[in-house]
Backbone as CSV, one residue per row, in Angstrom:
resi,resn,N_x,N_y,N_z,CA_x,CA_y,CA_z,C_x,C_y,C_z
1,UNK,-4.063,-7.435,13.086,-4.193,-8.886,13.205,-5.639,-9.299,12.933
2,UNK,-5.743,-9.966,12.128,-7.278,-10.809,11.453,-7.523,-11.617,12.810
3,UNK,-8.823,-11.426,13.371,-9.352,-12.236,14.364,-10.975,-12.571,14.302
4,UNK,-11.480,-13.488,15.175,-12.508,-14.167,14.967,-14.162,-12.777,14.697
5,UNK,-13.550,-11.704,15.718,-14.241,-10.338,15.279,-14.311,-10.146,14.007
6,UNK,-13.092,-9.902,12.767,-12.917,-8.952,11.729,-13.368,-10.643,10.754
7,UNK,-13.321,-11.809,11.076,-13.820,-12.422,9.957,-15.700,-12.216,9.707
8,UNK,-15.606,-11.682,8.187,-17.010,-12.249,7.595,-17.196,-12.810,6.198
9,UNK,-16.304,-13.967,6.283,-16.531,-14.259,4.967,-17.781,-14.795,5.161
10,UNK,-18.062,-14.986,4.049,-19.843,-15.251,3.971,-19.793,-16.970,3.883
11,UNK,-20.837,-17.673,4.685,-20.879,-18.921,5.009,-22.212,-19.444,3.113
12,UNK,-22.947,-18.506,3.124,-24.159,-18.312,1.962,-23.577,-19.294,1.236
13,UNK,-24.147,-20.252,0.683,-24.360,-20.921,-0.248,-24.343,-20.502,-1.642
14,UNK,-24.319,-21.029,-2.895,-24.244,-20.767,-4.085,-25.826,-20.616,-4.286
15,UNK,-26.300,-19.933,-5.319,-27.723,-19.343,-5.187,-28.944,-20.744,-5.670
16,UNK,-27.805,-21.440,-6.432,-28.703,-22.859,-7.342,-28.719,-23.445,-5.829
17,UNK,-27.886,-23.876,-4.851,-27.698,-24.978,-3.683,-29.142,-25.166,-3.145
18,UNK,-29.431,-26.270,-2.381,-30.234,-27.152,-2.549,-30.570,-26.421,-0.549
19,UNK,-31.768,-26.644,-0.437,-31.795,-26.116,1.038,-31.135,-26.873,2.285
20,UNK,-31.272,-26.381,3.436,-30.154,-27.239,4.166,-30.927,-27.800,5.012
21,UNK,-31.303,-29.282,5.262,-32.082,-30.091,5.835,-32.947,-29.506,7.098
22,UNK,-33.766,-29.298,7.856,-33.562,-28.850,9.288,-34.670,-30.246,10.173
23,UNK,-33.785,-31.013,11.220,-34.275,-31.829,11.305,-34.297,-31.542,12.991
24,UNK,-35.616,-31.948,13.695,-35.570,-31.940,14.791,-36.001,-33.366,15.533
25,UNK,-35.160,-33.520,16.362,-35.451,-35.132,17.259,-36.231,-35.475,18.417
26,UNK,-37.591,-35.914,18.517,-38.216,-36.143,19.418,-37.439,-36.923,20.751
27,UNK,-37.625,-36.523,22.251,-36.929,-37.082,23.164,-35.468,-36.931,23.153
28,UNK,-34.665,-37.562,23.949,-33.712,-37.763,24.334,-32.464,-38.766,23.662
29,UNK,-31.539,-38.265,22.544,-30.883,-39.214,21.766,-29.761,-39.752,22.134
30,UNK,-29.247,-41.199,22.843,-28.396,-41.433,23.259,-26.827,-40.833,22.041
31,UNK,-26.144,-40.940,22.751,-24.825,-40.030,21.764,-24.338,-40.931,21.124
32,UNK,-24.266,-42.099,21.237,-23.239,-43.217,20.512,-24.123,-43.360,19.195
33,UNK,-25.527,-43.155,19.456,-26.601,-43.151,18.163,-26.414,-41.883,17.438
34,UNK,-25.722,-40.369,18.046,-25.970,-39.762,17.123,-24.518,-39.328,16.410
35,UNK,-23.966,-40.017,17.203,-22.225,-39.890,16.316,-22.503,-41.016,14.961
36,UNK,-23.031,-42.292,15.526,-23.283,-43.024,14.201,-23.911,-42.473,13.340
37,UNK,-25.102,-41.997,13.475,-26.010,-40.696,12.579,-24.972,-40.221,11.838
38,UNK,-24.287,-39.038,12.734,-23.784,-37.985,12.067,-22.506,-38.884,10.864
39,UNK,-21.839,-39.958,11.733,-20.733,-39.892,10.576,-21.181,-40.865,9.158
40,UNK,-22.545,-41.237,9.243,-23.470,-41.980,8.034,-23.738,-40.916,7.166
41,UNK,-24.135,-39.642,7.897,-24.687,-38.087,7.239,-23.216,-37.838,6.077
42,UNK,-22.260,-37.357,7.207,-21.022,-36.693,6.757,-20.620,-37.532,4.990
43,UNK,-20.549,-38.348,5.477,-19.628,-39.342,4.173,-21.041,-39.450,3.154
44,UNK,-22.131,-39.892,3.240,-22.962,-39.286,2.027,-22.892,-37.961,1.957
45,UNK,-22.913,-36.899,2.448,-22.927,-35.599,1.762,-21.232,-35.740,0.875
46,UNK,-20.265,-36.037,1.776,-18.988,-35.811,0.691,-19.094,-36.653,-0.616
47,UNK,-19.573,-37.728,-0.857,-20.042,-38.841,-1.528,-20.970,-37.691,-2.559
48,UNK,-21.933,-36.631,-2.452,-22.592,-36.187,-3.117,-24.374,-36.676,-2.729
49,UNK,-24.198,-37.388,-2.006,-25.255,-38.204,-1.981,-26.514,-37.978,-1.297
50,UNK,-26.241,-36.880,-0.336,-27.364,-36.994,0.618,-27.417,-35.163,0.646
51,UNK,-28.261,-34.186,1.109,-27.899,-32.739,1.520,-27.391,-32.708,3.167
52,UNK,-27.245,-31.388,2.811,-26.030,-31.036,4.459,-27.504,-31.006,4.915
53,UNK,-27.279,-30.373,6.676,-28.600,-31.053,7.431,-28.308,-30.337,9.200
54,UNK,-28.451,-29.860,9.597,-28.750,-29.001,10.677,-29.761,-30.427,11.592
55,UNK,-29.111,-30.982,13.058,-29.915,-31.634,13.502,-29.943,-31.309,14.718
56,UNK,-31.378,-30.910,15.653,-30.988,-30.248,16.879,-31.982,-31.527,17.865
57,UNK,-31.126,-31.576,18.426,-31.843,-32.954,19.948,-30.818,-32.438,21.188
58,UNK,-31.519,-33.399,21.801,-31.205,-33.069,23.204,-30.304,-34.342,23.957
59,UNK,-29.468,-34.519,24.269,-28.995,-36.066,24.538,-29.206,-36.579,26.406
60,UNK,-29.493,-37.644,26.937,-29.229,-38.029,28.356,-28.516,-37.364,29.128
61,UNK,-28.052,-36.732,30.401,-26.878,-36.167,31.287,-25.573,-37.321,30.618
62,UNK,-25.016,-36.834,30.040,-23.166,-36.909,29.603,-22.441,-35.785,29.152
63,UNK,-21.089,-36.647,29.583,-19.879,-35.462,29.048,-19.718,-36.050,28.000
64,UNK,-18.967,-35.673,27.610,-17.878,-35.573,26.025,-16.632,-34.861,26.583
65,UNK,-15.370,-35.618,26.024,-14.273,-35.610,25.721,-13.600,-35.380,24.356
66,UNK,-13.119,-33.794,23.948,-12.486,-33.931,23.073,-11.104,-34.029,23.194
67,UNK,-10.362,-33.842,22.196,-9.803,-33.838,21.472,-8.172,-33.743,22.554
68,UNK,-8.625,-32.115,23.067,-7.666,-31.494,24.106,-8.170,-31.913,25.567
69,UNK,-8.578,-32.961,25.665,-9.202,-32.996,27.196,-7.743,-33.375,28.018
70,UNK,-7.534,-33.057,29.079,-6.792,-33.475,30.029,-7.267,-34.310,30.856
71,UNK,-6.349,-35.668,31.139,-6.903,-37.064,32.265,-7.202,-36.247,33.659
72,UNK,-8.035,-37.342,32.987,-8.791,-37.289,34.817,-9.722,-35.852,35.094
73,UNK,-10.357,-35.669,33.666,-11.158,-34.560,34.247,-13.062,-34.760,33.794
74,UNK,-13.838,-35.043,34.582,-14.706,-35.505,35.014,-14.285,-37.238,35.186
75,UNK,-13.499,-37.572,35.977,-13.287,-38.973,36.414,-14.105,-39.245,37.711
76,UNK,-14.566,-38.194,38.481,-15.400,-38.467,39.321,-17.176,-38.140,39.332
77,UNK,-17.514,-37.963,38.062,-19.194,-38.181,37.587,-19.260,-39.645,37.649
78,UNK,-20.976,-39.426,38.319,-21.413,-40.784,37.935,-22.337,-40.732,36.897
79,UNK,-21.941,-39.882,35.597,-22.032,-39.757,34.155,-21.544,-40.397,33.725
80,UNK,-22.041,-40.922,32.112,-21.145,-41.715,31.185,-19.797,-40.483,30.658
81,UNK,-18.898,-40.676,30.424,-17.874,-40.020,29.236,-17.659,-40.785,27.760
82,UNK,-18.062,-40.030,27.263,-17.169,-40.441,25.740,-16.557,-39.738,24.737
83,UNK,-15.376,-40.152,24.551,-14.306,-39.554,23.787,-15.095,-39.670,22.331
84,UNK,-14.647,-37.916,21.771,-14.975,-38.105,20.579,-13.985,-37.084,19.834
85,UNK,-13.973,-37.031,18.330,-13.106,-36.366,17.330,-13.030,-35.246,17.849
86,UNK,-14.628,-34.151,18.031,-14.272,-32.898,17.972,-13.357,-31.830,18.794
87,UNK,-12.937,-31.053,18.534,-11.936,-30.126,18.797,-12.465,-29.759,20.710
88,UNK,-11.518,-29.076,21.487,-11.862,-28.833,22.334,-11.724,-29.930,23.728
89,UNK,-11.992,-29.664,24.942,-12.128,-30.297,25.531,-13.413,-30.758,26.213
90,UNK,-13.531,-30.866,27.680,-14.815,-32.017,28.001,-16.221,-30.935,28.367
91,UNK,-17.363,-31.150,28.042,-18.239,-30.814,28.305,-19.254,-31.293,28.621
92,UNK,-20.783,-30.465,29.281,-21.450,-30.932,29.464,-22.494,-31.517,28.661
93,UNK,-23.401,-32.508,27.858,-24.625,-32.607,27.626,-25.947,-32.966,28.637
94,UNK,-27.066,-32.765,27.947,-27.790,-33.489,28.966,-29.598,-32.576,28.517
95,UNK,-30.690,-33.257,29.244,-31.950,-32.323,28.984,-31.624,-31.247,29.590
96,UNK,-32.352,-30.134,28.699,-32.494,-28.511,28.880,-31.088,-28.069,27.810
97,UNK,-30.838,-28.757,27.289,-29.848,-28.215,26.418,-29.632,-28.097,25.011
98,UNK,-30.148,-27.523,24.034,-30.480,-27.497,22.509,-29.043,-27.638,22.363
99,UNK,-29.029,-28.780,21.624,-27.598,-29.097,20.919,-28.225,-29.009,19.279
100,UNK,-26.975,-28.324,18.469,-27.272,-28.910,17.126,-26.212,-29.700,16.758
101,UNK,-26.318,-30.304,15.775,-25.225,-30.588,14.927,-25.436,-30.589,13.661
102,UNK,-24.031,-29.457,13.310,-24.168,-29.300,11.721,-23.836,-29.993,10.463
103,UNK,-24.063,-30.547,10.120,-23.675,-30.990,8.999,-23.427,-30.398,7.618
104,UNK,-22.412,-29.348,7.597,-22.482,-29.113,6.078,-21.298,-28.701,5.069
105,UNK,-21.609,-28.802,3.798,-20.068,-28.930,2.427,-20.254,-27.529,2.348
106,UNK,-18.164,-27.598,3.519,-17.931,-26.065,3.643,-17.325,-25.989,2.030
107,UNK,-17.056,-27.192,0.929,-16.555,-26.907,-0.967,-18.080,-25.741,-1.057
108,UNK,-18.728,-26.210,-0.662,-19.648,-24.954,-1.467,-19.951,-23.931,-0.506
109,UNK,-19.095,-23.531,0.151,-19.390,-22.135,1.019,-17.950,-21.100,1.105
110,UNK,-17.431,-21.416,2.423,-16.299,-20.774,2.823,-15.183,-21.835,3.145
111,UNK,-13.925,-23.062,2.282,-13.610,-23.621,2.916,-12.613,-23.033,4.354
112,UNK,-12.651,-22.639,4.922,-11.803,-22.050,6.131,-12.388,-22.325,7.491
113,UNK,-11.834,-23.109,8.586,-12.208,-23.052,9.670,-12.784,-21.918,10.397
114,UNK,-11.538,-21.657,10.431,-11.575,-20.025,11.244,-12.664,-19.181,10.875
115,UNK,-13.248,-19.255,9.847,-14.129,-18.394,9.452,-15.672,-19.652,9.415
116,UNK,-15.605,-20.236,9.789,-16.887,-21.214,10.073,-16.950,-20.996,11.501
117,UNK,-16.265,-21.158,12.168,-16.301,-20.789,14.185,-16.374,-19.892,13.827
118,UNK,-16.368,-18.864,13.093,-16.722,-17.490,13.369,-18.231,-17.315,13.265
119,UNK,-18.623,-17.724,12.328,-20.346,-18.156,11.675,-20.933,-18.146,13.074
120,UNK,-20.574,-19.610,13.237,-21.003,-20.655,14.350,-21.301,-19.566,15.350
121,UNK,-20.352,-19.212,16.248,-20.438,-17.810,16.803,-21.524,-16.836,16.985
122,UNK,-21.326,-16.414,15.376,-22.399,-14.915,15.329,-23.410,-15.868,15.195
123,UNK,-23.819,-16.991,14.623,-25.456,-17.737,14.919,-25.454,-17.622,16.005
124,UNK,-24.961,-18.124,17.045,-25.494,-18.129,18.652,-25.729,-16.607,18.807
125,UNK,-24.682,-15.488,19.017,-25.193,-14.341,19.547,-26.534,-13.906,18.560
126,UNK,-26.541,-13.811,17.498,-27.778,-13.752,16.853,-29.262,-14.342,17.492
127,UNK,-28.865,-15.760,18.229,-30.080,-16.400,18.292,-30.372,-15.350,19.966
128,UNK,-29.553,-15.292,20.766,-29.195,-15.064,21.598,-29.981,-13.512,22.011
129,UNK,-30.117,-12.680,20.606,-30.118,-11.336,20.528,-31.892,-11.564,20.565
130,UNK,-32.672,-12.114,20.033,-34.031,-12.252,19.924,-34.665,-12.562,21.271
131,UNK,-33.532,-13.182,22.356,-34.401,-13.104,23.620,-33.823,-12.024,24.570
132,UNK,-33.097,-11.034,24.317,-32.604,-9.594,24.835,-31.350,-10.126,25.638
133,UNK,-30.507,-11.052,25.016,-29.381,-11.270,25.702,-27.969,-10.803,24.923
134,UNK,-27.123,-10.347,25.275,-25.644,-9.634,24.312,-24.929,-10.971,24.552
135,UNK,-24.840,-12.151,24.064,-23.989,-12.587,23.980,-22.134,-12.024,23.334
136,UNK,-21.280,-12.351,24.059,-20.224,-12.209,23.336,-18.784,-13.377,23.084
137,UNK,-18.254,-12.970,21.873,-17.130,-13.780,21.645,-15.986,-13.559,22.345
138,UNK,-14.845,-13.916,22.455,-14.105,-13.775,23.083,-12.822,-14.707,22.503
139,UNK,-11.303,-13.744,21.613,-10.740,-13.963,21.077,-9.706,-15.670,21.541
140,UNK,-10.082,-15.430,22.986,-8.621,-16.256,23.699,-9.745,-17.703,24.298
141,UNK,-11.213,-17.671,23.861,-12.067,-18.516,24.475,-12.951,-18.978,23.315
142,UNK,-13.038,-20.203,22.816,-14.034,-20.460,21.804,-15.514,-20.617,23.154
143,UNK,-16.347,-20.206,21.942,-17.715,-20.367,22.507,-18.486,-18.662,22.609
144,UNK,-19.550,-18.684,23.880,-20.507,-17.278,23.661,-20.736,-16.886,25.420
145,UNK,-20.263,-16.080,25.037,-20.105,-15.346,26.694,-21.171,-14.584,27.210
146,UNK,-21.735,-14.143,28.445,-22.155,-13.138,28.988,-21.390,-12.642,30.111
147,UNK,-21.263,-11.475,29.985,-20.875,-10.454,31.446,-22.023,-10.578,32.503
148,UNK,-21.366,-10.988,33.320,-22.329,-11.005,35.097,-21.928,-10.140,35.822
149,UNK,-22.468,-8.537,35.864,-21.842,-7.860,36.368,-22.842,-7.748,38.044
150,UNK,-23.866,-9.067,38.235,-24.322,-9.490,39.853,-23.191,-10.360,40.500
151,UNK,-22.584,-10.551,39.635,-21.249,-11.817,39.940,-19.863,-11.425,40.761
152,UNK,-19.337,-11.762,41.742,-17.631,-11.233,41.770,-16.878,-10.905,40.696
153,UNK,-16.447,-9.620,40.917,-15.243,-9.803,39.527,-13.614,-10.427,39.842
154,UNK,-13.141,-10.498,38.862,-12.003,-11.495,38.744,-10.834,-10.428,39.602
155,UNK,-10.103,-10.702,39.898,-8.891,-10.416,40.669,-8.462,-9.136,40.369
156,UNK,-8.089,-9.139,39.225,-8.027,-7.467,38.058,-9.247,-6.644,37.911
157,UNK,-10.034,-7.179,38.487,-11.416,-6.106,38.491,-12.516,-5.871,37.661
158,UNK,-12.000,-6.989,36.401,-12.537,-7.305,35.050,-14.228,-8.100,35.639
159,UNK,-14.497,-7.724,35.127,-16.261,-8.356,35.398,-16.341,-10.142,34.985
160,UNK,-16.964,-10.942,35.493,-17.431,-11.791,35.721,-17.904,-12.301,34.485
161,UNK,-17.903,-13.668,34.310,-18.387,-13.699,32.620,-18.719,-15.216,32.685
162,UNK,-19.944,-15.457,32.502,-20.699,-17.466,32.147,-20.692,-17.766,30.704
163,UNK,-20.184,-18.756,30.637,-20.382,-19.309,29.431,-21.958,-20.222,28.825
164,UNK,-22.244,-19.437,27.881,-23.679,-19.920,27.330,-23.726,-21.042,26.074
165,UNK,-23.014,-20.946,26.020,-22.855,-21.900,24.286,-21.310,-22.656,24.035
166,UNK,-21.287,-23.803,24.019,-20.381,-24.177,23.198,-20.449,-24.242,22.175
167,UNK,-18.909,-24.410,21.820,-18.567,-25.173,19.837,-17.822,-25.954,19.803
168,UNK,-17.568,-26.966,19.183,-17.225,-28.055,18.969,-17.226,-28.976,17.709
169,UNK,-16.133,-28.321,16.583,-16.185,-29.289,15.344,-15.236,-29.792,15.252
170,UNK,-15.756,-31.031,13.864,-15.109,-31.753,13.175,-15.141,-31.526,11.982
171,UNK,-13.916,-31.917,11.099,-14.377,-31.568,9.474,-13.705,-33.000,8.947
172,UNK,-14.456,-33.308,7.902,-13.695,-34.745,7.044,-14.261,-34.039,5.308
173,UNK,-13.042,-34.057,4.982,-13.365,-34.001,3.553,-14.044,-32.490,3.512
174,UNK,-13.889,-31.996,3.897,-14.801,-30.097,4.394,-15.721,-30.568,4.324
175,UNK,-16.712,-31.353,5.048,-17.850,-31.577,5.332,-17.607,-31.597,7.005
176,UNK,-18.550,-30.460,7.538,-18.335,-29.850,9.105,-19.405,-31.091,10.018
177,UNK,-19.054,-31.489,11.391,-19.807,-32.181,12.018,-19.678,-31.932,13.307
178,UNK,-20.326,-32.420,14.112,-20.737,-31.942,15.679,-21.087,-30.307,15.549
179,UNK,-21.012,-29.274,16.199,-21.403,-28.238,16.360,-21.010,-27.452,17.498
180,UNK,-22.683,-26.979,18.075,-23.039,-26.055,18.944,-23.503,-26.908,20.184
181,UNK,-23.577,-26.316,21.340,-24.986,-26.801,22.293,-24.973,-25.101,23.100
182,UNK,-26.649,-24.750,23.217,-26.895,-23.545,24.175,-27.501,-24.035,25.338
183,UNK,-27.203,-23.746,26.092,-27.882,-24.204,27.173,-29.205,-22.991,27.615
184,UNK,-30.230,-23.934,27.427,-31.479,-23.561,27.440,-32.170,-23.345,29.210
185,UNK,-31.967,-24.806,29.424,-32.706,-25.441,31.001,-32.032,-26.404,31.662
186,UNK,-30.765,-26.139,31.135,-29.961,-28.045,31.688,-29.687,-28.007,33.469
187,UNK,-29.122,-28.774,33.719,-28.969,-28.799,35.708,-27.727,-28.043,35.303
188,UNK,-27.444,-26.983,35.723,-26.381,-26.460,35.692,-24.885,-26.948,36.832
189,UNK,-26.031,-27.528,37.997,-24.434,-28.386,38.890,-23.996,-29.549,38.231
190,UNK,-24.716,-30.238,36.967,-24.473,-31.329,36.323,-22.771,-30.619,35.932
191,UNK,-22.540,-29.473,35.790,-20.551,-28.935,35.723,-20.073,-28.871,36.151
192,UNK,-20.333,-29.318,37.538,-19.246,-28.978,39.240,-18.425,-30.166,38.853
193,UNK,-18.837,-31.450,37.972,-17.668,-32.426,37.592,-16.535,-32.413,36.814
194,UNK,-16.921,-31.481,36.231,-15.926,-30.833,35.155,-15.302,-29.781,35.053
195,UNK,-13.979,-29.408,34.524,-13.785,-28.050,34.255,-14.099,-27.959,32.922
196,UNK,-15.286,-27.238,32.846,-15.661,-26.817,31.475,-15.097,-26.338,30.446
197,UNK,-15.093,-27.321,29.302,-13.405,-26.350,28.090,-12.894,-26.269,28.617
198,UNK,-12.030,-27.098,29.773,-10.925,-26.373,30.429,-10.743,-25.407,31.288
199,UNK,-11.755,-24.425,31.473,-11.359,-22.952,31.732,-11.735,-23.525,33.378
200,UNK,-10.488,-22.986,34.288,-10.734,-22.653,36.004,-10.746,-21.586,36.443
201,UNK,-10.386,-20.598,35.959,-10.786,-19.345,36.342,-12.444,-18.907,37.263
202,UNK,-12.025,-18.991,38.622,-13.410,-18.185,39.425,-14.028,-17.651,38.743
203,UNK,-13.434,-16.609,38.086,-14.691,-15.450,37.297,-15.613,-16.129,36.145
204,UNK,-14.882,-17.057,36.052,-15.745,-17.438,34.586,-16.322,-18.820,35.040
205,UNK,-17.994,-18.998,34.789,-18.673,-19.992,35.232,-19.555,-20.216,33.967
206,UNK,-20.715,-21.483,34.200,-21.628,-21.494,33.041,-23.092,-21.235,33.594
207,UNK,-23.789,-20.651,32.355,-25.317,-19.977,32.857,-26.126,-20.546,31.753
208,UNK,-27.359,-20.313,31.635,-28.443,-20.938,30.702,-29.490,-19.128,30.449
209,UNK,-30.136,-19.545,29.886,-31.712,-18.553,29.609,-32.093,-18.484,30.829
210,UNK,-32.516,-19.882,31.415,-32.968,-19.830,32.744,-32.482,-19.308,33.784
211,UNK,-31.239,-19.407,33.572,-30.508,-18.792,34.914,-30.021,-17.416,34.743
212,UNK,-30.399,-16.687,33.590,-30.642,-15.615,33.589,-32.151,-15.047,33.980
213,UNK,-33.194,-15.398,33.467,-34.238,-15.404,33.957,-35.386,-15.245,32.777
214,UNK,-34.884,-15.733,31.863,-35.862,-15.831,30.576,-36.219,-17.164,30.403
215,UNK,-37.611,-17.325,30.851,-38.385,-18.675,30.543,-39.132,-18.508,29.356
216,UNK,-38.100,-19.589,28.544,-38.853,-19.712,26.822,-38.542,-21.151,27.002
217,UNK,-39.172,-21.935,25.908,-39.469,-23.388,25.583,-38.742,-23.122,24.477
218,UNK,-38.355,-24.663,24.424,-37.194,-25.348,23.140,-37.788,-24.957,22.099
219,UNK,-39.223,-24.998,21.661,-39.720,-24.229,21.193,-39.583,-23.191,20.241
220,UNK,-39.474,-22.031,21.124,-38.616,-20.482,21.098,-37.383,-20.585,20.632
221,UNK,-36.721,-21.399,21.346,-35.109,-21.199,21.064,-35.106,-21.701,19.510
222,UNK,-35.699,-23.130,19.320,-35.575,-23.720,17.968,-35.960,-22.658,16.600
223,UNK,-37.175,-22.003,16.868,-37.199,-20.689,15.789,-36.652,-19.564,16.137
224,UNK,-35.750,-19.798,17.097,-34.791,-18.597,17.123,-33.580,-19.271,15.855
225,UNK,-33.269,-19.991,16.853,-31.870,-21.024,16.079,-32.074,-20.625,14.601
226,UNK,-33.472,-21.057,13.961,-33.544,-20.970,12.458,-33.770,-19.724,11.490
227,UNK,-33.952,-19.073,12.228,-34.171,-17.789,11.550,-32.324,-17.406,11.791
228,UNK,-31.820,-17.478,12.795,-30.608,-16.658,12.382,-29.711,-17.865,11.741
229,UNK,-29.830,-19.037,11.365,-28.975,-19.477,10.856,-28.978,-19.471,9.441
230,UNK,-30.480,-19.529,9.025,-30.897,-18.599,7.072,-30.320,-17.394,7.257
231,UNK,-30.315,-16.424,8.100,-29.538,-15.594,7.934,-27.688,-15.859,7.585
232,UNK,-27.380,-16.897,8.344,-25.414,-16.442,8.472,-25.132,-17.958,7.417
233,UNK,-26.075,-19.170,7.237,-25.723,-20.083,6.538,-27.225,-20.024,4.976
234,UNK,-27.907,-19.717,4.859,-28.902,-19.953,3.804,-30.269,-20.821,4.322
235,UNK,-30.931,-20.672,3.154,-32.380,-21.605,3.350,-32.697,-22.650,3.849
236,UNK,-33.460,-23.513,4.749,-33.355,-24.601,5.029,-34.922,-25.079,4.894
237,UNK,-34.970,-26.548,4.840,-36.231,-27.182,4.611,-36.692,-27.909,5.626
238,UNK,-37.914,-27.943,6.727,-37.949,-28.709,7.744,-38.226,-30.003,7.246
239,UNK,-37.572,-31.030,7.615,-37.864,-32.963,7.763,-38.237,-33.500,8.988
């Protein structure tokens, strides 16, 4: 059985393609500003018009609601929620949290989902690997795991496991939007409102760098982010 492990089709660009934007956002970007962003981005790149574009900011304490969210789950934050396209259900944003969002024409790469969440994926454990952390995937869970083996294990005896990274796309026209977020430094009880993606399972909770115990600045993470994403997606140009 072909699974998110055995995919590598190659995300690489055609060798002429044009570099892939890399844009970073000073402060705190409210979300309703960067969904407008992103879906102004999306439709000029399908249009031909503009290049794909990697944008990493940080947004205010909110959830997001996708796609699969079930009612009534963060109904008791005194957070904003807002429903949006991408796949998945409700999560956290907020400071301490490197979000990107990708923007890019999967016509000139790999058109296949499945094999873009796979990308998406090995970028995080990649970025993940430069500050001595094993992130892992996990066939039945989108997103990037660690084993907590200081943690209770689960009922079956299986070890303990936080979630470090979401994913979360959209595609229009195979042009990919929304993304990733790693959690860097965020309030981590800012999730006691939510069931994160869904998942209730005791054993499985969410952790950051910090709450492992690696203090690096956005900084760090941001030339982490870029070096492994020229690696799994191609060249990019800072704006």
């Amino acid at each position: 059985m072909l699974t998110r492990d055995t995919l590598v089709s190659s995300m690489l660009p055609s060798a002429d393609a044009a570099p892939v934007e890399w844009r970073i956002a000073d402060g705190l970007v409210p979300y309703p500003e960067a969904v407008a962003a992103m879906e102004a981005r999306v439709e000029a790149i399908a249009r031909g018009e503009a290049s794909e574009q990697v944008w990493l900011l940080e947004h205010p304490p909110l959830y997001t609601a996708g796609t699969a969210t079930k009612a009534g789950d963060g109904a008791n934050s005194a957070f904003s929620i807002f429903e949006t396209g991408r796949g998945g259900q409700v999560t956290y944003h907020g400071p301490g949290q490197r979000v990107a969002y990708v923007m890019l024409d999967l016509k000139r790469r790999t058109p296949d989902l499945r094999a873009y969440v796979a990308a998406l994926e090995r970028w995080i454990i990649e970025t993940l690997a430069a500050f001595a952390i094993r992130g892992e995937r996990r066939e039945d869970r989108v997103g990037v795991w660690v084993t907590r083996r200081d943690k209770a294990p689960g009922l079956d005896g299986s070890p303990a496991e936080d979630k470090i990274a979401a994913i979360g796309i959209r595609v229009r026209r195979w042009v990919s939007f929304h993304g990733i977020s790693l959690n860097v430094k965020p309030d981590l009880a800012h999730y006691a409102a939510i069931t994160p993606c869904g998942i209730a399972d005791a054993q499985f909770g969410v952790t950051s760098l910090a709450d492992l115990g690696h203090v690096v600045t956005m900084d760090d993470v941001d030339a982490a982010l870029r070096d492994a994403f020229e690696r799994e997606f191609g060249p990019t140009v800072q704006i």
